[in-house]
């Protein structure tokens, strides 16, 4: 060979005097190759020091050994929210010892949605892991219609058809509010996640359930919608204090929103937990470094990512049926409550 160009499947096929499909069959251990052809291909591979790639394997296996992790959020959200970093670590660790290539795709506008559609149509990936799912998002339905194996982080609603991995959002929220009630709090507000997401609605449902179990009435005045950002948490806390100045606790549906709530409580000269107790959700690294350290609901985000990757692998490689998994959550009590 001339220069330092890497040998390709075409090079091997030419050296062995066979077609590229025959080389691929040999590479993938297929029995549909004669002993003579196999020997010639193996000799050419050894002579050329050929390393098979995913395209060669794909000619026979119909796989690309590539998976897309699709996050329909901005770079700022991706960088500021610990949830995304933990989930990416979990997914990456699950594929670390395999030949699967992980492609991170941010879908922020129509152009990037079109790019994803093109990749799916061309079957450049074997499947999709889809994060941050909103109820009206057309992307899951599109992937389903195109027949591409897809696993969601969370779900669109209780009747979700696709495979998903979810945390026990309602149960975790209920545990958080029960804890506050047991500490004698009776005017417990909540800062919800986006209510066009099942995660937001489920954590709000848990807040309601704990009150109902305790026989403590709830009012919509104690509810303020947030957006899982620190700024959104601060804004929601400010509105709640204006509307219900004598509230004595707040359950924020994410740690990042709880951080914003703590900042707003400091600005309004409320003591935590003396005047207002605060509980978050996730148990991200932020929770251990707030002042005071944050009581929160631990959800196993890295395990969620690993489980998503396992399910997608089961589907793409072994033809496994749809799987829907809900992971348990756990209350972690610290000084903020």
Short mmCIF file of N, CA and C in Angstrom, two decimals, residues 242-331:
data_model
loop_
_atom_site.label_atom_id
_atom_site.label_comp_id
_atom_site.label_asym_id
_atom_site.label_seq_id
_atom_site.Cartn_x
_atom_site.Cartn_y
_atom_site.Cartn_z
N UNK A 242 -44.86 36.58 48.21
CA UNK A 242 -45.78 37.71 48.05
C UNK A 242 -47.22 37.27 48.29
N UNK A 243 -47.54 36.07 47.85
CA UNK A 243 -48.91 35.57 47.92
C UNK A 243 -49.24 34.95 49.27
N UNK A 244 -48.26 34.23 49.83
CA UNK A 244 -48.46 33.52 51.11
C UNK A 244 -47.28 33.84 52.02
N UNK A 245 -47.21 35.04 52.59
CA UNK A 245 -46.03 35.45 53.37
C UNK A 245 -45.80 34.62 54.62
N UNK A 246 -46.84 33.90 55.11
CA UNK A 246 -46.66 33.11 56.33
C UNK A 246 -46.40 31.63 56.04
N UNK A 247 -46.03 31.29 54.80
CA UNK A 247 -45.71 29.89 54.51
C UNK A 247 -44.54 29.46 55.39
N UNK A 248 -44.53 28.17 55.77
CA UNK A 248 -43.45 27.72 56.67
C UNK A 248 -42.59 26.61 56.07
N UNK A 249 -42.86 26.24 54.82
CA UNK A 249 -42.03 25.23 54.15
C UNK A 249 -42.27 25.31 52.66
N UNK A 250 -41.30 24.81 51.89
CA UNK A 250 -41.46 24.73 50.45
C UNK A 250 -40.79 23.45 49.95
N UNK A 251 -41.51 22.73 49.12
CA UNK A 251 -40.95 21.58 48.43
C UNK A 251 -40.70 22.01 46.99
N UNK A 252 -39.42 22.05 46.60
CA UNK A 252 -39.04 22.39 45.23
C UNK A 252 -38.80 21.10 44.46
N UNK A 253 -39.32 21.03 43.25
CA UNK A 253 -39.28 19.79 42.47
C UNK A 253 -37.92 19.51 41.85
N UNK A 254 -36.90 20.30 42.15
CA UNK A 254 -35.52 19.98 41.77
C UNK A 254 -34.57 20.70 42.71
N UNK A 255 -33.37 20.16 42.86
CA UNK A 255 -32.37 20.80 43.71
C UNK A 255 -32.00 22.19 43.19
N UNK A 256 -31.90 22.33 41.86
CA UNK A 256 -31.50 23.61 41.30
C UNK A 256 -32.55 24.69 41.62
N UNK A 257 -33.82 24.34 41.55
CA UNK A 257 -34.85 25.30 41.92
C UNK A 257 -34.81 25.56 43.43
N UNK A 258 -34.46 24.55 44.22
CA UNK A 258 -34.33 24.76 45.67
C UNK A 258 -33.20 25.75 45.97
N UNK A 259 -32.11 25.68 45.20
CA UNK A 259 -31.00 26.63 45.36
C UNK A 259 -31.51 28.06 45.11
N UNK A 260 -32.30 28.24 44.07
CA UNK A 260 -32.88 29.56 43.80
C UNK A 260 -33.81 29.99 44.91
N UNK A 261 -34.60 29.04 45.44
CA UNK A 261 -35.51 29.37 46.54
C UNK A 261 -34.75 29.79 47.78
N UNK A 262 -33.65 29.11 48.10
CA UNK A 262 -32.83 29.47 49.27
C UNK A 262 -32.28 30.89 49.12
N UNK A 263 -31.84 31.24 47.92
CA UNK A 263 -31.30 32.58 47.69
C UNK A 263 -32.39 33.63 47.90
N UNK A 264 -33.58 33.37 47.43
CA UNK A 264 -34.68 34.32 47.58
C UNK A 264 -35.11 34.43 49.05
N UNK A 265 -35.09 33.32 49.77
CA UNK A 265 -35.42 33.36 51.20
C UNK A 265 -34.40 34.19 51.97
N UNK A 266 -33.12 34.08 51.59
CA UNK A 266 -32.09 34.91 52.24
C UNK A 266 -32.35 36.38 51.96
N UNK A 267 -32.70 36.70 50.70
CA UNK A 267 -32.96 38.09 50.35
C UNK A 267 -34.15 38.66 51.12
N UNK A 268 -35.10 37.81 51.42
CA UNK A 268 -36.28 38.27 52.16
C UNK A 268 -36.10 38.13 53.67
N UNK A 269 -34.87 37.76 54.09
CA UNK A 269 -34.51 37.67 55.51
C UNK A 269 -35.32 36.60 56.25
N UNK A 270 -35.65 35.52 55.54
CA UNK A 270 -36.27 34.35 56.18
C UNK A 270 -35.15 33.39 56.57
N UNK A 271 -35.22 32.86 57.78
CA UNK A 271 -34.24 31.88 58.24
C UNK A 271 -34.65 30.48 57.78
N UNK A 272 -33.66 29.69 57.33
CA UNK A 272 -33.88 28.31 56.93
C UNK A 272 -33.06 27.40 57.84
N UNK A 273 -33.70 26.48 58.57
CA UNK A 273 -35.11 26.11 58.46
C UNK A 273 -36.03 26.79 59.49
N UNK A 274 -35.50 27.72 60.28
CA UNK A 274 -36.30 28.29 61.36
C UNK A 274 -37.63 28.85 60.90
N UNK A 275 -37.58 29.73 59.90
CA UNK A 275 -38.82 30.33 59.38
C UNK A 275 -39.46 29.47 58.29
N UNK A 276 -38.61 29.01 57.39
CA UNK A 276 -39.10 28.23 56.24
C UNK A 276 -38.17 27.04 56.02
N UNK A 277 -38.74 25.84 56.06
CA UNK A 277 -37.97 24.63 55.73
C UNK A 277 -38.00 24.43 54.21
N UNK A 278 -36.92 23.87 53.69
CA UNK A 278 -36.81 23.69 52.23
C UNK A 278 -36.38 22.26 51.92
N UNK A 279 -37.06 21.63 50.97
CA UNK A 279 -36.69 20.30 50.48
C UNK A 279 -36.62 20.34 48.97
N UNK A 280 -35.59 19.71 48.40
CA UNK A 280 -35.44 19.63 46.95
C UNK A 280 -35.70 18.23 46.43
N UNK A 281 -35.25 17.97 45.20
CA UNK A 281 -35.43 16.65 44.58
C UNK A 281 -34.26 16.40 43.65
N UNK A 282 -33.58 15.30 43.85
CA UNK A 282 -32.52 14.74 43.00
C UNK A 282 -31.35 14.24 43.83
N UNK A 283 -30.96 15.00 44.85
CA UNK A 283 -29.72 14.76 45.61
C UNK A 283 -28.51 14.89 44.70
N UNK A 284 -28.47 15.98 43.97
CA UNK A 284 -27.30 16.30 43.15
C UNK A 284 -26.17 16.78 44.06
N UNK A 285 -25.01 17.00 43.47
CA UNK A 285 -23.86 17.48 44.25
C UNK A 285 -24.17 18.84 44.89
N UNK A 286 -25.09 19.61 44.28
CA UNK A 286 -25.46 20.90 44.85
C UNK A 286 -26.01 20.77 46.26
N UNK A 287 -26.75 19.70 46.51
CA UNK A 287 -27.48 19.57 47.77
C UNK A 287 -26.55 19.55 48.98
N UNK A 288 -25.35 19.07 48.79
CA UNK A 288 -24.41 18.97 49.91
C UNK A 288 -23.64 20.26 50.15
N UNK A 289 -23.79 21.22 49.24
CA UNK A 289 -22.98 22.44 49.34
C UNK A 289 -23.81 23.72 49.47
N UNK A 290 -25.11 23.58 49.67
CA UNK A 290 -25.92 24.76 49.94
C UNK A 290 -25.74 25.17 51.40
N UNK A 291 -26.25 26.34 51.73
CA UNK A 291 -26.19 26.82 53.12
C UNK A 291 -27.61 27.15 53.57
N UNK A 292 -28.19 26.30 54.44
CA UNK A 292 -27.67 25.04 54.98
C UNK A 292 -27.75 23.90 53.96
N UNK A 293 -27.05 22.78 54.23
CA UNK A 293 -27.14 21.64 53.32
C UNK A 293 -28.60 21.22 53.13
N UNK A 294 -28.91 20.79 51.92
CA UNK A 294 -30.30 20.64 51.49
C UNK A 294 -30.85 19.24 51.75
N UNK A 295 -31.97 19.17 52.45
CA UNK A 295 -32.76 17.94 52.48
C UNK A 295 -33.36 17.75 51.09
N UNK A 296 -33.31 16.53 50.58
CA UNK A 296 -33.73 16.31 49.20
C UNK A 296 -34.15 14.86 49.00
N UNK A 297 -34.73 14.59 47.86
CA UNK A 297 -35.11 13.23 47.48
C UNK A 297 -34.07 12.71 46.50
N UNK A 298 -33.42 11.63 46.87
CA UNK A 298 -32.38 11.07 45.99
C UNK A 298 -33.02 10.24 44.90
N UNK A 299 -32.71 10.59 43.66
CA UNK A 299 -33.08 9.73 42.54
C UNK A 299 -31.79 9.24 41.88
N UNK A 300 -31.73 7.97 41.51
CA UNK A 300 -30.47 7.39 41.00
C UNK A 300 -30.27 7.73 39.53
N UNK A 301 -29.79 8.94 39.26
CA UNK A 301 -29.74 9.41 37.87
C UNK A 301 -28.75 8.60 37.03
N UNK A 302 -27.57 8.30 37.58
CA UNK A 302 -26.61 7.51 36.80
C UNK A 302 -27.17 6.12 36.51
N UNK A 303 -27.84 5.53 37.50
CA UNK A 303 -28.46 4.23 37.29
C UNK A 303 -29.56 4.32 36.23
N UNK A 304 -30.26 5.44 36.22
CA UNK A 304 -31.28 5.67 35.19
C UNK A 304 -30.64 5.63 33.81
N UNK A 305 -29.50 6.31 33.65
CA UNK A 305 -28.81 6.30 32.37
C UNK A 305 -28.32 4.92 31.99
N UNK A 306 -27.75 4.19 32.96
CA UNK A 306 -27.27 2.83 32.68
C UNK A 306 -28.42 1.92 32.27
N UNK A 307 -29.55 2.05 32.94
CA UNK A 307 -30.70 1.20 32.64
C UNK A 307 -31.26 1.50 31.26
N UNK A 308 -31.31 2.79 30.90
CA UNK A 308 -31.74 3.15 29.55
C UNK A 308 -30.85 2.48 28.50
N UNK A 309 -29.54 2.55 28.71
CA UNK A 309 -28.60 1.97 27.76
C UNK A 309 -28.78 0.46 27.67
N UNK A 310 -28.99 -0.19 28.82
CA UNK A 310 -29.18 -1.65 28.82
C UNK A 310 -30.42 -2.04 28.05
N UNK A 311 -31.52 -1.31 28.29
CA UNK A 311 -32.78 -1.63 27.60
C UNK A 311 -32.62 -1.45 26.09
N UNK A 312 -31.99 -0.36 25.67
CA UNK A 312 -31.81 -0.12 24.24
C UNK A 312 -30.96 -1.22 23.62
N UNK A 313 -29.92 -1.65 24.32
CA UNK A 313 -29.08 -2.74 23.82
C UNK A 313 -29.88 -4.03 23.70
N UNK A 314 -30.71 -4.32 24.70
CA UNK A 314 -31.55 -5.53 24.64
C UNK A 314 -32.46 -5.51 23.41
N UNK A 315 -32.97 -4.32 23.08
CA UNK A 315 -33.89 -4.21 21.95
C UNK A 315 -33.14 -4.31 20.63
N UNK A 316 -32.03 -3.57 20.49
CA UNK A 316 -31.35 -3.50 19.20
C UNK A 316 -30.57 -4.77 18.89
N UNK A 317 -30.04 -5.42 19.90
CA UNK A 317 -29.20 -6.60 19.65
C UNK A 317 -29.93 -7.92 19.82
N UNK A 318 -30.96 -7.92 20.67
CA UNK A 318 -31.61 -9.19 20.99
C UNK A 318 -33.10 -9.20 20.69
N UNK A 319 -33.61 -8.10 20.13
CA UNK A 319 -35.01 -8.06 19.78
C UNK A 319 -35.95 -8.12 20.96
N UNK A 320 -35.50 -7.63 22.11
CA UNK A 320 -36.32 -7.67 23.32
C UNK A 320 -37.56 -6.79 23.16
N UNK A 321 -38.64 -7.13 23.86
CA UNK A 321 -39.85 -6.31 23.79
C UNK A 321 -39.70 -5.01 24.58
N UNK A 322 -40.71 -4.16 24.50
CA UNK A 322 -40.74 -2.90 25.23
C UNK A 322 -40.53 -3.14 26.73
N UNK A 323 -39.77 -2.27 27.35
CA UNK A 323 -39.55 -2.33 28.80
C UNK A 323 -39.83 -0.97 29.41
N UNK A 324 -40.53 -0.97 30.54
CA UNK A 324 -40.84 0.27 31.25
C UNK A 324 -40.46 0.07 32.72
N UNK A 325 -39.50 0.84 33.17
CA UNK A 325 -38.89 0.63 34.49
C UNK A 325 -39.03 1.90 35.33
N UNK A 326 -39.43 1.72 36.59
CA UNK A 326 -39.48 2.84 37.54
C UNK A 326 -38.51 2.55 38.67
N UNK A 327 -37.53 3.44 38.86
CA UNK A 327 -36.51 3.26 39.89
C UNK A 327 -36.96 3.92 41.19
N UNK A 328 -36.61 3.33 42.33
CA UNK A 328 -37.04 3.89 43.62
C UNK A 328 -36.27 5.17 43.97
N UNK A 329 -36.88 5.96 44.82
CA UNK A 329 -36.25 7.17 45.33
C UNK A 329 -36.11 7.07 46.84
N UNK A 330 -35.34 7.98 47.44
CA UNK A 330 -35.06 7.90 48.87
C UNK A 330 -34.89 9.32 49.44
N UNK A 331 -35.53 9.59 50.55
CA UNK A 331 -35.40 10.90 51.20
C UNK A 331 -34.07 10.97 51.92
#
